[in-house]
Coordinates of C-alpha atoms and ligand atoms in Angstrom, one line a residue:
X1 CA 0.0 0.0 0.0
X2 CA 3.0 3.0 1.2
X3 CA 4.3 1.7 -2.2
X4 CA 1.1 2.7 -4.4
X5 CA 1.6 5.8 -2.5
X6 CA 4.8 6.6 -3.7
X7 CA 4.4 5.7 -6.5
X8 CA 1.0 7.5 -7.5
X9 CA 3.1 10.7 -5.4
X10 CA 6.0 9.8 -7.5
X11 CA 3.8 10.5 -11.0
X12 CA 2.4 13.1 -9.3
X13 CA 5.1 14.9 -8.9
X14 CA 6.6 14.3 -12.6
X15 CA 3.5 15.6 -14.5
X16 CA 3.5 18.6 -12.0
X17 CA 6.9 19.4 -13.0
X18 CA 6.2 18.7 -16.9
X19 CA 3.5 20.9 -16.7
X20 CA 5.4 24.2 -14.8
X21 CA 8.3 23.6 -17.7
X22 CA 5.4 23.9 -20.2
X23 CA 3.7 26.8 -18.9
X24 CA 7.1 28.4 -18.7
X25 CA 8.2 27.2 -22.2
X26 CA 5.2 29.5 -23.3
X27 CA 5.8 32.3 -21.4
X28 CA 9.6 32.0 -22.6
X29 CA 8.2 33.0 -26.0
X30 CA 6.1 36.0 -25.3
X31 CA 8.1 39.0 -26.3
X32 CA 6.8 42.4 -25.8
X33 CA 6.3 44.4 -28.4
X34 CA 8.0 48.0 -28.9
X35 CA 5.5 50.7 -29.0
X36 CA 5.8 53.0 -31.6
X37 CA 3.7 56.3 -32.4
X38 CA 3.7 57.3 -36.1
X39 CA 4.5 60.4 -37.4
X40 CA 2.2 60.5 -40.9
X41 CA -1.2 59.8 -41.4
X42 CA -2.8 56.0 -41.6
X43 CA -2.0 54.8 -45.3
X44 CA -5.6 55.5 -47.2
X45 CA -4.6 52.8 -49.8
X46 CA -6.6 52.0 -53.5
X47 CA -5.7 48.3 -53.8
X48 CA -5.8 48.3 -57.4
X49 CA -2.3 51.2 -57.5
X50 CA 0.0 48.4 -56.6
X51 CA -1.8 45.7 -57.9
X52 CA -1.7 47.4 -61.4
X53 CA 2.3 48.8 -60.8
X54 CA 3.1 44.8 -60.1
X55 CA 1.0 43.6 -63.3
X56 CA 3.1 45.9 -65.1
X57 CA 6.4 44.8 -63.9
X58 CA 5.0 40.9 -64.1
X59 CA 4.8 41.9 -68.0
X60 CA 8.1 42.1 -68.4
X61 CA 10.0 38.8 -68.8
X62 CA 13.4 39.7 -66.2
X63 CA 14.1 35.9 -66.5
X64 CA 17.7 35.0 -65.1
X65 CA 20.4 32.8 -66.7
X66 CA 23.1 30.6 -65.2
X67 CA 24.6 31.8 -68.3
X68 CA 24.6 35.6 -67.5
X69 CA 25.1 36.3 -71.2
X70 CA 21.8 35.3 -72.1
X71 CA 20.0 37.7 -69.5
X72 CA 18.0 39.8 -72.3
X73 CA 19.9 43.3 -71.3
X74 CA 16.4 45.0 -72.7
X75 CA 14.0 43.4 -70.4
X76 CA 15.8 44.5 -67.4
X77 CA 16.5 48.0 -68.8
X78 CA 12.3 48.2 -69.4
X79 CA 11.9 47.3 -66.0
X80 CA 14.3 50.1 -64.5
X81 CA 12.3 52.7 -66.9
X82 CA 8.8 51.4 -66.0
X83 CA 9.3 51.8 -62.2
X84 CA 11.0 55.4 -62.7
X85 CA 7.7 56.5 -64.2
X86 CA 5.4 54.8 -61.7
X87 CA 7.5 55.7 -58.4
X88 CA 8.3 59.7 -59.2
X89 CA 9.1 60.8 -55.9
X90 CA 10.9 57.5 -54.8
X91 CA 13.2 58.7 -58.1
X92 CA 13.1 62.1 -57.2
X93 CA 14.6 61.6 -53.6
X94 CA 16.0 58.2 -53.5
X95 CA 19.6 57.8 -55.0
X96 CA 19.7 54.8 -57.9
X97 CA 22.6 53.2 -58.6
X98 CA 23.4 50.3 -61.5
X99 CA 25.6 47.5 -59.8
X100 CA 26.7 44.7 -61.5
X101 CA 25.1 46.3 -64.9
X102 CA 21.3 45.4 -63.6
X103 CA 21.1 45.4 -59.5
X104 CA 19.4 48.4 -58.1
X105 CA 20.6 50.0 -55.2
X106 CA 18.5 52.9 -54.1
X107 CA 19.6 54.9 -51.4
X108 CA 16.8 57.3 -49.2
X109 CA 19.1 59.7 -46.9
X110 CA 17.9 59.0 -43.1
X111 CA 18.3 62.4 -41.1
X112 CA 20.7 61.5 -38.9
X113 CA 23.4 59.9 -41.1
X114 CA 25.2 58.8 -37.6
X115 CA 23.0 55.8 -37.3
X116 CA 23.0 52.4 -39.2
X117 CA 21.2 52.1 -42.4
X118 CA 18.5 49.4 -42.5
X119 CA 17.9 47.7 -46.2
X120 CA 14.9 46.3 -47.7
X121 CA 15.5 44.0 -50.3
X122 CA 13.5 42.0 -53.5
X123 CA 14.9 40.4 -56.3
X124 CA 13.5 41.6 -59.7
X125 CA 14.2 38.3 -61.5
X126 CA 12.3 35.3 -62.3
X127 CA 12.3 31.9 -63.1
X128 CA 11.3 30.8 -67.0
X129 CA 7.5 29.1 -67.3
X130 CA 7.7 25.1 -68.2
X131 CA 6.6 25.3 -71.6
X132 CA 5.3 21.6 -71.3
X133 CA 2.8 23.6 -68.3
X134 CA 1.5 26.5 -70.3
X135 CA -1.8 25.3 -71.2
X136 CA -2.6 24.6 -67.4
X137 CA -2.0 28.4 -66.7
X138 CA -5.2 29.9 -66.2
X139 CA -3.9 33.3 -67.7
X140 CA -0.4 33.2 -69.1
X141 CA 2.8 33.6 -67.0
X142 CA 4.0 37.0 -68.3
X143 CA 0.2 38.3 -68.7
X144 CA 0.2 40.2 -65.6
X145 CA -3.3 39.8 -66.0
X146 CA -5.6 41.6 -62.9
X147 CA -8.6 39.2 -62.6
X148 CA -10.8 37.2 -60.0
X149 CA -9.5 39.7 -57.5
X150 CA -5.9 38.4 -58.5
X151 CA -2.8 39.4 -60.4
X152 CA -1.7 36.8 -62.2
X153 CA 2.3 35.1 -63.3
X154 CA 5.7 35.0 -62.9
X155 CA 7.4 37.3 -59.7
X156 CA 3.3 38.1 -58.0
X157 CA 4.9 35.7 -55.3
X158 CA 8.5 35.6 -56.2
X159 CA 9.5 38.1 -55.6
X160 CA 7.9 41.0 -57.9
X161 CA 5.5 41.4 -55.1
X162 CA 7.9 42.3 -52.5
X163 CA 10.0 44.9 -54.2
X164 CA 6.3 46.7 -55.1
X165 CA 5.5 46.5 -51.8
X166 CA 8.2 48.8 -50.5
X167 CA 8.4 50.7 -53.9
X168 CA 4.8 51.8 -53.0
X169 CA 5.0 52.1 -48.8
X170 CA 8.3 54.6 -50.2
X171 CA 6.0 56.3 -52.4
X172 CA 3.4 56.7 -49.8
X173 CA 5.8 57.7 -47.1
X174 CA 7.3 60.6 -49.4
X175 CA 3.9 62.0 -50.5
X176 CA 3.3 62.3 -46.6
X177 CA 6.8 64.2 -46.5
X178 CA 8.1 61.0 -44.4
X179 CA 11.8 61.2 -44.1
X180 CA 13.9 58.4 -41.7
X181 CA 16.1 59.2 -39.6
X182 CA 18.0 56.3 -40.2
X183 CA 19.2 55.5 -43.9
X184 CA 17.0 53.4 -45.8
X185 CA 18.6 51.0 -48.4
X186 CA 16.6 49.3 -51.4
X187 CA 18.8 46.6 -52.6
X188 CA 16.8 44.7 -56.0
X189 CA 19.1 42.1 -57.4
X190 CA 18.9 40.8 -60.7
X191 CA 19.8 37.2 -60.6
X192 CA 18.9 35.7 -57.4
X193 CA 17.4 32.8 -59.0
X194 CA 20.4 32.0 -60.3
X195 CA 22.9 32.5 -57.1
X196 CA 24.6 35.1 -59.4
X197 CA 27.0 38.3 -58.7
X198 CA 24.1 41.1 -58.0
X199 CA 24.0 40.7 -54.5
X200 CA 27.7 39.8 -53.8
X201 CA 28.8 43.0 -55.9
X202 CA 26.5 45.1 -53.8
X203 CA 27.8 44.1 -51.0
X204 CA 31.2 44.6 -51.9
X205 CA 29.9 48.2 -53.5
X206 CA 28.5 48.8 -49.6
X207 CA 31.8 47.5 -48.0
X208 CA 33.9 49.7 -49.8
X209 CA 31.9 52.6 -48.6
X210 CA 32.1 51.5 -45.3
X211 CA 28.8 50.8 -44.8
X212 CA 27.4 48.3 -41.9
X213 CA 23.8 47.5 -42.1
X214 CA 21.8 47.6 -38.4
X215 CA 19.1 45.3 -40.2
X216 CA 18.0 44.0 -43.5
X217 CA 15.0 42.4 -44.7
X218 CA 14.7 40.1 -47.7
X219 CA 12.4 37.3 -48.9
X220 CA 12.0 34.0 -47.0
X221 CA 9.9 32.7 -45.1
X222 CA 5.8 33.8 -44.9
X223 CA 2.2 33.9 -43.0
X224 CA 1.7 29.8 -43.2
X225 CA -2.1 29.1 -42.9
X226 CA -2.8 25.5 -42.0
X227 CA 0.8 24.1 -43.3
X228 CA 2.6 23.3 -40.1
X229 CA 1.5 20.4 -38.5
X230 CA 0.1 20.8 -34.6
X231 CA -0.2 24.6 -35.4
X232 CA -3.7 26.2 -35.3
X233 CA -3.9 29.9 -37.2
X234 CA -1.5 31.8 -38.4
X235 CA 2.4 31.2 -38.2
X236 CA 4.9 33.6 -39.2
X237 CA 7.8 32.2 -40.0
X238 CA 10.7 34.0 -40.6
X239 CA 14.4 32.9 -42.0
X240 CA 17.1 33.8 -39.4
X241 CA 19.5 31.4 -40.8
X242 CA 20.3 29.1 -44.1
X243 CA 21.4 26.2 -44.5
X244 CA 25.0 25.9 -46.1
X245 CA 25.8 24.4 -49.6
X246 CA 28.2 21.6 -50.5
X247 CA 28.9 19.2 -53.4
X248 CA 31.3 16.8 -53.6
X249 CA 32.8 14.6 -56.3
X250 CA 33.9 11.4 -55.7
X251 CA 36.5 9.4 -57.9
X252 CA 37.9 6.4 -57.9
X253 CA 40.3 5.1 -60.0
X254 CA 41.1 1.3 -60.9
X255 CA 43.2 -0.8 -63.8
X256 CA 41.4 -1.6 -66.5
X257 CA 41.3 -4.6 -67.8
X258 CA 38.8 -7.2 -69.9
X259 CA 35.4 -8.0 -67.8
X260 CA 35.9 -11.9 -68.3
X261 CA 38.8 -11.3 -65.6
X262 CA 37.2 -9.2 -63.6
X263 CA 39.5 -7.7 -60.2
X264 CA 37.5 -8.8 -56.6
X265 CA 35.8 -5.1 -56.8
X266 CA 35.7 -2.9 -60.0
X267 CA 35.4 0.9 -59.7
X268 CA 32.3 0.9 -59.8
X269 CA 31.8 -1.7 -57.1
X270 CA 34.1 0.7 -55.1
X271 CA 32.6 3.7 -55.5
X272 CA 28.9 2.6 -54.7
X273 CA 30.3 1.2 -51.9
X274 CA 31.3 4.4 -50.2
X275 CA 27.9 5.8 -51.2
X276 CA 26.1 3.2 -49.9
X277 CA 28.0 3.7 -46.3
X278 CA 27.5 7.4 -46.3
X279 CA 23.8 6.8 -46.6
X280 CA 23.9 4.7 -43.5
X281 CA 25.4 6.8 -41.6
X282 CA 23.2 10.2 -41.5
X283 CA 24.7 13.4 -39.8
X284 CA 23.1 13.2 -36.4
X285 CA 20.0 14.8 -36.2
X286 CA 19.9 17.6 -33.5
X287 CA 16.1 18.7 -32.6
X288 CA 17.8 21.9 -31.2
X289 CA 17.8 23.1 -34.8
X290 CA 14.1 23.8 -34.3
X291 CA 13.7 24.9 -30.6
X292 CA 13.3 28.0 -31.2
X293 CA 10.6 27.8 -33.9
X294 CA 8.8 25.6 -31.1
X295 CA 9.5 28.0 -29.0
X296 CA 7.9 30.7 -30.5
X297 CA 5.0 28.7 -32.1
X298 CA 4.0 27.3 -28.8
X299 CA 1.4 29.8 -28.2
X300 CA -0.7 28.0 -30.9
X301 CA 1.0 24.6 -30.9
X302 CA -1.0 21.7 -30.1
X303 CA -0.9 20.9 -26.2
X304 CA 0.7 18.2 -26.8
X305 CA 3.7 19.7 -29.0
X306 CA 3.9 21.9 -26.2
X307 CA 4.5 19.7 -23.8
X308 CA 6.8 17.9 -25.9
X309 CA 8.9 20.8 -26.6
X310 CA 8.7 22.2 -23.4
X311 CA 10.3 18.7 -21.7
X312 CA 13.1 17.4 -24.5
X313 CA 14.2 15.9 -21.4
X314 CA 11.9 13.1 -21.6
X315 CA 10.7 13.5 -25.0
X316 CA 13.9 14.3 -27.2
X317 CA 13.8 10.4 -28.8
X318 CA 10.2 10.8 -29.9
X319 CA 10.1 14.1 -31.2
X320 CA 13.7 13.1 -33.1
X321 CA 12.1 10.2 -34.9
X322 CA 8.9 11.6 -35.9
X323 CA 10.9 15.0 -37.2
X324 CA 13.5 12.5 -38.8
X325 CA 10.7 10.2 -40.6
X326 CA 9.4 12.8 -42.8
X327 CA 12.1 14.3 -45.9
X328 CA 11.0 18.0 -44.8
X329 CA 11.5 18.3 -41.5
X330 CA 14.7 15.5 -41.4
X331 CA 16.0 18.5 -43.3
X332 CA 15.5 21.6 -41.1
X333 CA 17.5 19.4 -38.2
X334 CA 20.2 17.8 -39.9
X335 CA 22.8 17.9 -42.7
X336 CA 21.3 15.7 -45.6
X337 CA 22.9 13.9 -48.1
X338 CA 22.1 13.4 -51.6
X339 CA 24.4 11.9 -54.2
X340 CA 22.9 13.6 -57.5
X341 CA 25.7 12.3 -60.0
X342 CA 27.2 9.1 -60.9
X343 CA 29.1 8.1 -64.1
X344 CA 31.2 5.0 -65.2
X345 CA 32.4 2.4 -67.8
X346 CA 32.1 2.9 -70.7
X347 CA 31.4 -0.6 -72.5
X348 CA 30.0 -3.6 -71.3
X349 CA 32.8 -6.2 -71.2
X350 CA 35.4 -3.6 -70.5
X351 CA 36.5 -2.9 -66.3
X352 CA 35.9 0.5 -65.8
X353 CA 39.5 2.9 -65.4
X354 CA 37.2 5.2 -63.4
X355 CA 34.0 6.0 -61.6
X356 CA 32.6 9.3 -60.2
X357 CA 29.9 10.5 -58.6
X358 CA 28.4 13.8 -56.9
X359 CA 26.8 14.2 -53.5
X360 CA 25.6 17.3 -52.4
X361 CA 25.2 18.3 -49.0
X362 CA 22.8 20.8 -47.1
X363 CA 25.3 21.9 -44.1
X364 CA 22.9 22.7 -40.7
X365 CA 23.9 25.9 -39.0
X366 CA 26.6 24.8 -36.0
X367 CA 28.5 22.4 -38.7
X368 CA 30.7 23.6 -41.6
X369 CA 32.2 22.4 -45.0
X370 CA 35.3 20.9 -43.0
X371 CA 33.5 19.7 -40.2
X372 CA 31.7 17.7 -43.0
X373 CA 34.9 16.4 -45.1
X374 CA 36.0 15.3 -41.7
X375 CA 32.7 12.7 -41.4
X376 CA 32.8 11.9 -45.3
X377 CA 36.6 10.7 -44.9
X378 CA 35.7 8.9 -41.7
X379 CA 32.8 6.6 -42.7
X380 CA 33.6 6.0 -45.8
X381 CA 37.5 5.2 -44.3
X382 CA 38.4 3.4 -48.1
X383 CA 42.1 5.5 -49.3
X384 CA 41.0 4.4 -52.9
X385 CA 37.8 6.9 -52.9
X386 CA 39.5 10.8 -53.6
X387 CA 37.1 13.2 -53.1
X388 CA 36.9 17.2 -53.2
X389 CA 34.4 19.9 -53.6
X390 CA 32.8 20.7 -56.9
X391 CA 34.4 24.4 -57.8
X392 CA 32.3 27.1 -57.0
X393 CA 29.4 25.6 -55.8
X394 CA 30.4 25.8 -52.1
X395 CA 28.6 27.8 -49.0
X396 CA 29.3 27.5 -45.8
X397 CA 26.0 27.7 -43.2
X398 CA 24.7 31.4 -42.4
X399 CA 25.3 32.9 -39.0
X400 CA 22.4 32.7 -37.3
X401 CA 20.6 36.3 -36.9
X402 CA 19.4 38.0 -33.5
X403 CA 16.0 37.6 -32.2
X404 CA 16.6 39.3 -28.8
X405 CA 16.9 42.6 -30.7
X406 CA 14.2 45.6 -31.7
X407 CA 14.2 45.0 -35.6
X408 CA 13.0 41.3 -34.9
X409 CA 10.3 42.8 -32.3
X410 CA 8.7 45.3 -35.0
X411 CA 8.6 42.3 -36.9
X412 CA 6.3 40.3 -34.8
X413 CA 4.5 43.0 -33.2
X414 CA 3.7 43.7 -36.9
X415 CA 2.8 40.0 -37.8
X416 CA 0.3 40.3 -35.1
X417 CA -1.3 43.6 -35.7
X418 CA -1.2 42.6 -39.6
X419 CA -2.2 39.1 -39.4
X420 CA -5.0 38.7 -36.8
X421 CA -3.2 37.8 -33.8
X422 CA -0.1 35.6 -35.9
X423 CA 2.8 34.7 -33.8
X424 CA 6.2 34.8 -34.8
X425 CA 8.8 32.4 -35.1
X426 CA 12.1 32.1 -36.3
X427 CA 13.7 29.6 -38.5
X428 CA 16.1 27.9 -40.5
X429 CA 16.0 28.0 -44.4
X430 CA 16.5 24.5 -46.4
X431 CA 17.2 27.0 -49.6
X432 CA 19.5 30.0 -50.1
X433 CA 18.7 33.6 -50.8
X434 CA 20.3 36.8 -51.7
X435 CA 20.6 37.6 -48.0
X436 CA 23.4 35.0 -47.2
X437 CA 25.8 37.9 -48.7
X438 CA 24.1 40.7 -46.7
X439 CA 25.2 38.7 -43.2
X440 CA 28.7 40.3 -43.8
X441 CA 27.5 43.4 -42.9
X442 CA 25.3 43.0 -40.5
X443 CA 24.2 40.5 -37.8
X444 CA 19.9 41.2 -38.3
X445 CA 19.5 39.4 -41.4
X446 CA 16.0 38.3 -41.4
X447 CA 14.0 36.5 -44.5
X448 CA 10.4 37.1 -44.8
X449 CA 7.6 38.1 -46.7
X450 CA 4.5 39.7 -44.8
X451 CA 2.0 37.9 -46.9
X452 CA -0.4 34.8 -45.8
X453 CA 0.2 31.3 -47.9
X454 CA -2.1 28.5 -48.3
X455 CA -0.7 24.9 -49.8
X456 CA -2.3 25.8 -52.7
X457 CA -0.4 29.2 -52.8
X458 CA 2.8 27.8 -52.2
X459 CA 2.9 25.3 -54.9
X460 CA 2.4 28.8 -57.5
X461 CA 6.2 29.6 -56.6
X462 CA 7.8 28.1 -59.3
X463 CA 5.1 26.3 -60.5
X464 CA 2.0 26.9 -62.3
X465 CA -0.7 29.8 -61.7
X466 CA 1.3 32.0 -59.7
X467 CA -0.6 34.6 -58.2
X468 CA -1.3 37.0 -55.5
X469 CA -4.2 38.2 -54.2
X470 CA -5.0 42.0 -54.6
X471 CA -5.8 42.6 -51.0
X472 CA -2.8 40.6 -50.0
X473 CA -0.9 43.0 -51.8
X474 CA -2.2 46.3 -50.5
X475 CA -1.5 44.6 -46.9
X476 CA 2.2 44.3 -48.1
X477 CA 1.9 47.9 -48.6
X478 CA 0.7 48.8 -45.7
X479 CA 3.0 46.5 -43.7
X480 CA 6.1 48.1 -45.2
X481 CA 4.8 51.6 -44.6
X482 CA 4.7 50.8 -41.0
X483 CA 8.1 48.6 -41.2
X484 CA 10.2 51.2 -42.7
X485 CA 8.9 53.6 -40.3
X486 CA 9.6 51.6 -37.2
X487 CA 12.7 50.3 -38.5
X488 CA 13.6 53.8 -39.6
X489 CA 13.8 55.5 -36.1
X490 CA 16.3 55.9 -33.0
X491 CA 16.0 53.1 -30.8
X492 CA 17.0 52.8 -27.2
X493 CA 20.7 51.3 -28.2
X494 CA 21.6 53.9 -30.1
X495 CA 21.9 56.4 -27.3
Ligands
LIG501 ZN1 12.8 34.5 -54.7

């Protein structure tokens, strides 16, 4: 019987304490917001201005090229001249400068030129339309076409819409006679989709002039209705990291010879071998990765996610193998590994002289390329397989940005005056952006669009029937005219 009691006392006493670490799991995440008092009138907005200033720009095709020689120099050149006309007073006070022969780089003069600039950036290129997919486009991709309360096509989500947004806040924000007193940076690159030079030259161009950024803001993550699992309402997620880049080519070379006499192992035997052993042995997965996203869901989280969360001491191995099962969110807490390449032989009764093969690698913030070489050479432990990184294609893992800081604040008391009561959360992005360069120069690099996606939305980005809704839009607007405001003053630190 005084066993059942301790016992029963014993349980007791362990779901009293994994509720009090629950309850202050939440709590953890609250963050107050900064107050802010505007100096200019509420924006009185005509949803159809921007939608029709981002059908125009949708018009024209600004499609990027691995190949920068085949970027259509006219397209680009259109673009510059059609936003000059419909943003006057953003090209009457805003300095424009031509980097890397089709970046933009506007910069609006803060009145106290003491203080940090912040930037706002877009990227004015887009991907091509599959021309196997055109007849399933309700209206074609370069149509630009306003209709069902929509505009229509390639760059209304990625990432035309964005650099429209703030074109038009700008706008806005001048006819009110706004003027910062912190710098304001525009920074539009050209080839984004492409990883290509725009953003790394403007960064260079912002070095030399000695320039340090206090934040920047750039595309990334969004509003996610209904997407993340255990999550009720709105989630705003945005990109405070990326994930880093790394291929590797693997070779192994062996003596030839006829295939009626074949050696115990050919090259190819070898080779598949070492990629069958790296498979097997995953980069450990480290549910850390996502705490803080957890952490700053938890307010809507299922009970049960946050009681999860809120006790990794107990619950670390379950929440690691149901994160680990699925492909998407294995990714967002460990490095993956995917060999992409393999090539060898080249007859049938002939022993292959050589086989290679590619792997690419998504590095998790916390490792690095090294730190990665290091594991390769270890598991696969076989001095016959040479390996080294494919030129140029290398990245190592972002910093991670601040969250304990003002700009990320405005960010999430905007997402929840914005986006009926959404919280914010940071997280780590599985792709790469323009940004990554932008994290030399400052340490508040944050990726994320104020606009709410759907399932169905998301599969428009790079796909078929892109589009954004015309309210959405104007909301973008309005967001940035408060953003650039708040991010725009004199905070506390700078005193
Ligand atoms: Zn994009």
């Amino acid at each position: 019987m005084t066993y059942a009691i301790i016992i029963v006392a014993l349980l007791l006493l362990a779901a009293a304490f994994i509720l009090i670490r629950t309850v202050m799991f939440a709590r953890s995440s609250d963050q107050a917001y900064p107050t802010f008092e505007s100096s200019v009138p509420e924006l009185e907005l005509d949803p159809l201005i921007p939608a029709t200033h981002l059908s125009t720009v949708v018009q024209i095709e600004t499609i990027s090229h691995e190949d920068s020689t085949k970027n259509v120099a006219a397209h680009f050149r259109e673009l510059h001249a059609r936003l000059e006309e419909m943003y006057p007073l953003v090209h009457k006070t805003l300095t424009r400068e031509l980097i890397d022969n089709y970046s933009l780089l506007y910069t609006w003069k803060g009145r106290n030129p003491a203080l940090e600039p912040v930037a706002f950036m877009a990227h004015q290129d887009v991907v091509p339309a599959d021309s196997h997919t055109l007849d399933q486009w309700t209206y074609p991709p370069f149509s630009g076409k306003i209709a069902d309360g929509y505009i229509w096509g390639r760059g209304t989500q990625d990432i035309k819409c964005q650099m429209i947004a703030v074109l038009d806040a700008i706008e806005n924000l001048l006819k009110n006679k706004f003027q910062p007193e912190r710098t304001v940076i525009l920074a539009f690159g050209h080839d984004e989709e492409v990883l290509g030079t725009g953003a790394v030259k403007v960064v260079k161009h912002l070095q030399e002039k000695g320039i340090h950024l206090q934040a920047v803001l750039d595309e990334g993550g969004c509003v996610y209705d209904g997407i993340i699992p255990g999550i009720k309402g709105y989630a705003a997620t945005i990109g405070v990291a990326e994930k880093g880049y790394l291929s590797l080519r693997f070779k192994v070379e062996a003596k030839g010879g006829h295939s009626s006499t074949p050696t115990r192992e050919t090259a190819i035997g070898i080779l598949c071998r070492a990629i069958d052993r790296l498979q097997a042995h995953p980069f450990p997965y480290r549910v850390k990765a996502v705490l803080p996203m957890f952490k700053g869901l938890s307010p809507v989280a299922a009970p049960v996610m946050q009681i999860a969360f809120a006790n990794l001491w107990l619950f670390r191995g379950i929440i690691r193998r149901r994160l680990a099962s699925d492909p998407e969110t294995a990714a967002s807490i460990h490095t993956t590994i995917a060999p992409t390449i393999i090539h060898g032989g080249v007859k049938d009764n002939v022993l292959p002289g050589l086989a290679e093969a590619v792997v690419n690698f998504r590095i998790l913030p916390g490792e690095s390329i090294a730190s990665v070489c290091e594991r390769v050479r270890k598991i696969i432990d076989d001095e016959r397989v040479s390996f080294e990184p494919v030129a140029g294609t290398s990245r190592e893992p972002s910093p991670v940005s601040d969250t304990d800081c003002t700009n990320y604040r405005h960010l999430a008391a905007l997402n929840d005056e914005f986006f009926n009561g959404a919280v914010s959360a940071p997280y780590v992005m599985l792709g790469g952006t323009d940004a990554y360069h932008f994290t030399e120069i400052s340490s508040r690099v944050y990726r994320y669009s104020p606009c709410v996606m759907n399932k169905e939305d998301l599969e428009g980005v790079h796909g078929i029937n892109e589009r954004l809704s015309v309210d959405a839009l104007a909301i973008m607007v309005k967001y940035f005219y408060n953003l650039i405001q708040r991010w725009g003053t004199k905070e506390e630190s700078d005193y």
